[in-house]
Coordinates of C-alpha atoms in Angstrom, one line a residue:
S1 CA 26.5 128.0 45.0
Q2 CA 24.5 126.0 42.4
K3 CA 25.9 128.2 39.6
F4 CA 29.5 127.6 40.8
Q5 CA 28.8 123.8 40.9
Q6 CA 27.5 124.1 37.3
F7 CA 30.6 126.0 36.2
R8 CA 32.8 123.4 37.8
G9 CA 30.9 120.7 35.9
L10 CA 31.4 122.6 32.7
C11 CA 35.1 122.9 33.4
E12 CA 35.4 119.2 34.0
Q13 CA 33.5 118.5 30.8
N14 CA 35.8 120.8 28.9
L15 CA 38.9 118.9 30.1
N16 CA 37.3 115.5 29.2
P17 CA 38.1 114.8 25.5
D18 CA 35.3 112.2 25.4
A19 CA 32.6 114.6 26.6
N20 CA 29.7 115.1 24.3
P21 CA 28.9 118.0 24.0
R22 CA 32.2 119.4 25.1
P23 CA 32.0 123.0 26.3
T24 CA 34.4 125.4 24.5
A25 CA 36.6 127.9 26.3
Q26 CA 34.3 130.6 24.9
D27 CA 31.3 128.8 26.5
L28 CA 33.2 128.8 29.9
A29 CA 34.1 132.5 29.5
G30 CA 30.5 133.4 28.8
F31 CA 29.2 131.4 31.8
W32 CA 31.9 133.1 34.0
D33 CA 30.7 136.5 32.8
L34 CA 27.2 135.6 33.9
L35 CA 28.6 134.5 37.3
Q36 CA 30.5 137.8 37.6
L37 CA 27.2 139.8 37.1
S38 CA 25.6 137.8 39.9
I39 CA 28.5 138.4 42.2
E40 CA 28.5 142.2 41.4
D41 CA 24.8 142.3 42.1
I42 CA 25.2 140.6 45.5
S43 CA 28.1 142.9 46.3
M44 CA 26.0 146.0 45.5
K45 CA 23.3 144.7 47.8
F46 CA 25.8 144.3 50.7
D47 CA 27.0 147.9 50.0
E48 CA 23.4 149.1 50.3
L49 CA 23.1 147.2 53.7
Y50 CA 26.3 148.8 55.0
H51 CA 25.0 152.3 54.0
L52 CA 21.7 151.6 55.7
K53 CA 23.4 150.5 58.8
A54 CA 25.7 153.6 58.8
N55 CA 22.6 155.7 58.5
S56 CA 20.9 154.0 61.5
W57 CA 18.8 151.8 59.2
Q58 CA 17.1 154.9 57.6
L59 CA 16.7 155.0 53.9
V60 CA 18.8 157.7 52.3
E61 CA 16.8 160.0 50.1
T62 CA 18.2 160.2 46.6
P63 CA 17.6 163.5 44.7
E64 CA 15.2 163.0 41.9
K65 CA 16.3 164.0 38.4
R66 CA 15.0 167.5 37.6
K67 CA 12.6 167.5 34.7
V68 CA 13.2 170.2 32.1
S69 CA 10.1 171.7 30.4
M70 CA 10.0 172.6 26.7
E71 CA 10.0 176.3 27.7
Q72 CA 13.2 176.0 29.7
C73 CA 15.1 174.5 26.8
G74 CA 13.9 177.0 24.2
G75 CA 10.9 174.9 23.0
E76 CA 13.1 172.7 20.8
V77 CA 13.4 169.0 20.8
Q78 CA 16.9 167.6 20.1
G79 CA 17.1 165.7 16.9
Q80 CA 14.2 167.5 15.3
I81 CA 14.8 168.3 11.7
P82 CA 13.9 172.0 10.9
G83 CA 10.9 172.3 8.6
R84 CA 9.6 168.8 9.5
Q85 CA 7.0 167.9 12.0

């Protein structure tokens, strides 16, 4: 709510030709992008809550990424230059 009020104030300053400093349209777009990130974060948290509720409030186990050993990938490291260590 506070960030939206701040954005509104910046918009009003942008429309006021006597404002000093006067935020540019690019300033407003950048601030809006930051607001969008916050909104998306909150939306994801609500999605997590809905999933928890659908699963009777039990955490859903996510499969861990499988680690690959050097032997399993032929003992080579990607990006390694032959003949150099």
